[in-house]
Coordinates of C-alpha atoms and ligand atoms in Angstrom, one line a residue:
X1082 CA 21.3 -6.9 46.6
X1083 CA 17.7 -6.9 46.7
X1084 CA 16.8 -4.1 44.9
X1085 CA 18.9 -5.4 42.2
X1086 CA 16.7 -8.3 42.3
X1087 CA 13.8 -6.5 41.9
X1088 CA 14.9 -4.0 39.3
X1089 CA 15.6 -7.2 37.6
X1090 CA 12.5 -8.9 38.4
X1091 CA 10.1 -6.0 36.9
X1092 CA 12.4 -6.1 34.2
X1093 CA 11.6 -9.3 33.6
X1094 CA 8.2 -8.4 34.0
X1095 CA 8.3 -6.0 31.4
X1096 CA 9.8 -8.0 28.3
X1097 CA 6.9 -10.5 29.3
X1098 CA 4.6 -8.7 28.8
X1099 CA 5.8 -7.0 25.6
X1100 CA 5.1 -10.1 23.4
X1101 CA 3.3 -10.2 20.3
X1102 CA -0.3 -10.9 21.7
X1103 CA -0.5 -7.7 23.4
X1104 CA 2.0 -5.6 21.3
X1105 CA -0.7 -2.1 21.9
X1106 CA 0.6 -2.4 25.3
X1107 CA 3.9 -1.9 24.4
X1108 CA 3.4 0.8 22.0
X1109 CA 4.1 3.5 24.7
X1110 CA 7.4 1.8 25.8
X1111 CA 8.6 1.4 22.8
X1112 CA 9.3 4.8 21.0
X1113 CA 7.6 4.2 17.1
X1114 CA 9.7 4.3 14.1
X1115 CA 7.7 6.1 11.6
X1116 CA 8.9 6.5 7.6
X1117 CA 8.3 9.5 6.4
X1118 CA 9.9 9.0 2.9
X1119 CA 7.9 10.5 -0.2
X1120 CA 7.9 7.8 -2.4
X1121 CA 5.4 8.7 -5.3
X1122 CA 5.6 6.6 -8.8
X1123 CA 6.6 8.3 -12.3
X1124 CA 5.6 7.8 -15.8
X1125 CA 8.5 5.9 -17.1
X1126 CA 9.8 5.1 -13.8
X1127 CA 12.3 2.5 -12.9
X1128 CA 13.0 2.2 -9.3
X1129 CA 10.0 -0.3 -8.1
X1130 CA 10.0 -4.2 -8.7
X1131 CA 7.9 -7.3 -7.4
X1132 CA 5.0 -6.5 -9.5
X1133 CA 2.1 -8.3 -9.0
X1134 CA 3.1 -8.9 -5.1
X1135 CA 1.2 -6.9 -2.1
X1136 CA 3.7 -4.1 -2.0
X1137 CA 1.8 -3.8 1.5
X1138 CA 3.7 -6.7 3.1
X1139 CA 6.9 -4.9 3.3
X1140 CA 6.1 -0.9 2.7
X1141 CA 4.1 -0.2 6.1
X1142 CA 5.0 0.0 9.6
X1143 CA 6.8 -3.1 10.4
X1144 CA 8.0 -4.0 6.9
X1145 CA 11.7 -3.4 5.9
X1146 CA 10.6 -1.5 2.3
X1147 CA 11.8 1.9 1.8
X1148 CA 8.1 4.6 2.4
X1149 CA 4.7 3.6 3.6
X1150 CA 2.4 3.3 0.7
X1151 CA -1.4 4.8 0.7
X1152 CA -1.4 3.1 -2.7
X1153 CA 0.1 0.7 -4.5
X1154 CA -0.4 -2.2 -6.7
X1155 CA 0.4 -3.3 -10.5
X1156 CA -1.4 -3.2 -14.0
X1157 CA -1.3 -5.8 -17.2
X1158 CA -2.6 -5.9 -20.3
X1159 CA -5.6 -7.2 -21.4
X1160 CA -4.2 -10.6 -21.5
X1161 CA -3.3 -10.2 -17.6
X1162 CA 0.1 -11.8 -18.2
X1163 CA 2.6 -8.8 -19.5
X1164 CA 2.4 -5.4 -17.3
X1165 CA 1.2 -2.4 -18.8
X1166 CA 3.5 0.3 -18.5
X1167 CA 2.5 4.4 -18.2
X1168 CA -0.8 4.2 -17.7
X1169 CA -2.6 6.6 -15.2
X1170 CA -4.9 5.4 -11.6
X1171 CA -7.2 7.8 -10.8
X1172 CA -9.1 8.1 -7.1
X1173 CA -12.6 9.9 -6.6
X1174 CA -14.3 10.9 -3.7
X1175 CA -18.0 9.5 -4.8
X1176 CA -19.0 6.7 -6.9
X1177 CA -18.2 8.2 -10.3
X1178 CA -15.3 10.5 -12.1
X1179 CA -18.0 13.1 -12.0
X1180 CA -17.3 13.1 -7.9
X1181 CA -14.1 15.1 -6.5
X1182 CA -10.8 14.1 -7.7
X1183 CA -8.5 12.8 -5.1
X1184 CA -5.4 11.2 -6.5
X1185 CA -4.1 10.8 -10.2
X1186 CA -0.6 8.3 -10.0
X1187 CA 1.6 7.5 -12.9
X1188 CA 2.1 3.8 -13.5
X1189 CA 5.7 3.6 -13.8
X1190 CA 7.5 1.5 -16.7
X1191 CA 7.4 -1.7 -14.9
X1192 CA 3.3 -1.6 -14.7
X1193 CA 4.1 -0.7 -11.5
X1194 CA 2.1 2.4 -9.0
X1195 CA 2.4 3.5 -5.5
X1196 CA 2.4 6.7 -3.6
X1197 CA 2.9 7.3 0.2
X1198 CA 0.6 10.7 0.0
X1199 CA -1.8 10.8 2.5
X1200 CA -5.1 9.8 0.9
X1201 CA -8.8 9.5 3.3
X1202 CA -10.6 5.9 2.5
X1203 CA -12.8 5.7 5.3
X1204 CA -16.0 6.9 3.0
X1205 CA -14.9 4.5 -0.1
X1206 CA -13.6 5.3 -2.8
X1207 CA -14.1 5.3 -6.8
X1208 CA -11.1 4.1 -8.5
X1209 CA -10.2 3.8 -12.9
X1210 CA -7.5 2.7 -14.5
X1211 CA -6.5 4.8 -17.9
X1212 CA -4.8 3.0 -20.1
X1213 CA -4.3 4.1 -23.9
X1214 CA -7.8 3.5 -25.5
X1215 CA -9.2 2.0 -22.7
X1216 CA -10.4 3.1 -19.0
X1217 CA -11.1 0.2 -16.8
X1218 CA -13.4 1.5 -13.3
X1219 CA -13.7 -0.7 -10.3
X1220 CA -17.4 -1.7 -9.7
X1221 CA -17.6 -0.9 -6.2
X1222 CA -15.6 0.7 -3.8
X1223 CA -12.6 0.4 -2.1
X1224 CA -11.5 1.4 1.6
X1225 CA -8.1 0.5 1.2
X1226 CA -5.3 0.3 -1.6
X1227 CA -3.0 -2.3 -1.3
X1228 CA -4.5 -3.2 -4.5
X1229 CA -2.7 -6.2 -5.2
X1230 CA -4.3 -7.6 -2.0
X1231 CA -7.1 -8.6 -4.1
X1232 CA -6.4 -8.1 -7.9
X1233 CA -4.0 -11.0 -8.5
X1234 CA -5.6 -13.0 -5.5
X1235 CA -9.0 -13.1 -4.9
X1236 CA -10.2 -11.0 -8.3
X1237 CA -8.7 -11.0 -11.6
X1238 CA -5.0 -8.4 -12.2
X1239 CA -5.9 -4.9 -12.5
X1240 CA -5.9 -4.1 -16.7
X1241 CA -6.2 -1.7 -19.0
X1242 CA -5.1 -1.2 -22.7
Ligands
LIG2579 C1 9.3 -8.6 0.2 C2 9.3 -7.2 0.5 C3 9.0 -6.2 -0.5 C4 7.9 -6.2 -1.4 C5 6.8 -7.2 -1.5 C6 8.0 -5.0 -2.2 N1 9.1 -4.3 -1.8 FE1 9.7 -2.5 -2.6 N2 11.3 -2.5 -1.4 C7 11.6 -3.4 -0.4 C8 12.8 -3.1 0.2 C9 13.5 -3.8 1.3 C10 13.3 -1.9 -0.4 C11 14.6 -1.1 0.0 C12 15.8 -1.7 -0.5 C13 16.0 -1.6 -1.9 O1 16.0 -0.4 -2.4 O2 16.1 -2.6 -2.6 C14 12.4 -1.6 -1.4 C15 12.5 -0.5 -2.3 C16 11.5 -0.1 -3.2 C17 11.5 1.1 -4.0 C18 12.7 2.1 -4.1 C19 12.7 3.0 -3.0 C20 13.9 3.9 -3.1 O3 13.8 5.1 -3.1 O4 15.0 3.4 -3.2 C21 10.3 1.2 -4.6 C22 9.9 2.3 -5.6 C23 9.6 0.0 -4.3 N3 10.3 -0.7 -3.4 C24 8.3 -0.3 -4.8 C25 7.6 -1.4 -4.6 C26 6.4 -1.8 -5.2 C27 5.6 -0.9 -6.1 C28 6.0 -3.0 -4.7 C29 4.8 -3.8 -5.1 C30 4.5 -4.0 -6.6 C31 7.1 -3.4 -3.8 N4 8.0 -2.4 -3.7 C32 7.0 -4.6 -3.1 C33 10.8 -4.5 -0.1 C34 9.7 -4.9 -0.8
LIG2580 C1 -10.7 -5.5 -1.3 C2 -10.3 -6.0 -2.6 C3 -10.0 -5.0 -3.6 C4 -9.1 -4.0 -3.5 C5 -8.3 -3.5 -2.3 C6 -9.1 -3.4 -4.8 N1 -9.9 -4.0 -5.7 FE1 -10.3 -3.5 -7.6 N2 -11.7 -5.0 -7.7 C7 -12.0 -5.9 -6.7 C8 -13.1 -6.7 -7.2 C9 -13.7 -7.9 -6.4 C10 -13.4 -6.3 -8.5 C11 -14.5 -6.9 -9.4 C12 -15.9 -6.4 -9.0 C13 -16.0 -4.9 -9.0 O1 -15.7 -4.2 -10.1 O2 -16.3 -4.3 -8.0 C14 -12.5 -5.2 -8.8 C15 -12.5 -4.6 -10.0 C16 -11.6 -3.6 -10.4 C17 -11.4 -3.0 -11.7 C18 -12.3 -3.4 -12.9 C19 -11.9 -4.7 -13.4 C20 -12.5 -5.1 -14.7 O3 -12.2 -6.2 -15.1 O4 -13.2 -4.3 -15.3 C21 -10.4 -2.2 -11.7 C22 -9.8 -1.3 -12.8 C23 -9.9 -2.2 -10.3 N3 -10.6 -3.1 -9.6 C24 -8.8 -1.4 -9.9 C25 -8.4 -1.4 -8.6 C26 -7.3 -0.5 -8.1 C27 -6.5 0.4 -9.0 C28 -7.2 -0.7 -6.8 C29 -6.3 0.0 -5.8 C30 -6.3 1.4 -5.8 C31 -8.2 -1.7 -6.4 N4 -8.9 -2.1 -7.5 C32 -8.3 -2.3 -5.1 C33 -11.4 -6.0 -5.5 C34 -10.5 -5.1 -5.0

């Protein structure tokens, strides 16, 4: 009877202290789910949706959306109200498109992008946007690429024309 209690008791112990605060602790008790679904965007495309939402919020560990995306976010026209389908994100090692080439993703036909390939931020990278007669190029930076974390937020929508 005892040791029931106390199999019980630590038990007990250890759903305490599996709560949210301290969920690293619980990371070797738990075995980790991990996605590994290719999910790369396609010219003409027609499988995303949500654009202009964080695609981040549900397609990482933790969220219930189908892949993990490296990438993903959502362009518009000039106007920044309709999306603009089919046109092209390129990512660049350096501060130009005269530094390495990293990453070229369709836009599919919803205006929407997003790839689950495994890309290295950590140095910051150069990002444009090609649209038809018009390449748009991030000023600065970026380290990660849940673009519509910012564009649509805190900066203007991603555009191109
Ligand atoms: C609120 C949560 C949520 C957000 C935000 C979200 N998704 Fe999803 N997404 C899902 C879920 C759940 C599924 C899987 C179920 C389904 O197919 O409807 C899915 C499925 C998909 C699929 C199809 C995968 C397949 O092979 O069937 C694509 C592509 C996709 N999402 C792209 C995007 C893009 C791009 C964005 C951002 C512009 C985005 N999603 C934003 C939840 C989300
Ligand atoms: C951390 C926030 C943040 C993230 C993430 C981010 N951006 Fe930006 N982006 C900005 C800000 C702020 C500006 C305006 C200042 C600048 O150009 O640096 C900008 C500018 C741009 C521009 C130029 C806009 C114009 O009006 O000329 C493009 C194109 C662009 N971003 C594309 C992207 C793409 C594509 C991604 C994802 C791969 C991305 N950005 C991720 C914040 C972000």
């Amino acid at each position: 009877m005892f040791r029931i209690f106390s199999i019980l008791f630590v038990l007990g112990l250890l759903l305490l202290s599996c709560t949210k605060d301290n969920a690293d602790e619980c990371d070797d008790d738990v075995p980790e789910y991990i996605d590994t679904t290719t999910l790369i965007s396609l010219y003409n495309g027609m499988q995303s949706h949500n654009a202009g939402t964080d695609c981040k919020k549900c397609h990482q560990k933790g969220g219930n959306g189908k892949g993990w995306f490296v990438v993903s976010g959502t362009v518009y026209d000039s106007l920044m109200q309709q999306v603009f389908p089919n046109a092209t994100v390129y990512i660049y090692d350096g501060l130009t498109s005269a530094d390495p080439l990293l990453a070229t993703i369709e836009v599919d036909s919803l205006g929407n992008f997003y790839t689950t390939q495994d890309i290295d931020f950590k140095n910051g990278l150069h990002v444009e946007v090609y649209g038809k007669s018009f390449t748009a190029k991030m000023g600065s930076l970026i380290y990660a690429a849940s673009c519509n974390k910012c564009h649509g937020v805190t900066t203007n929508r991603i555009w191109t024309k």
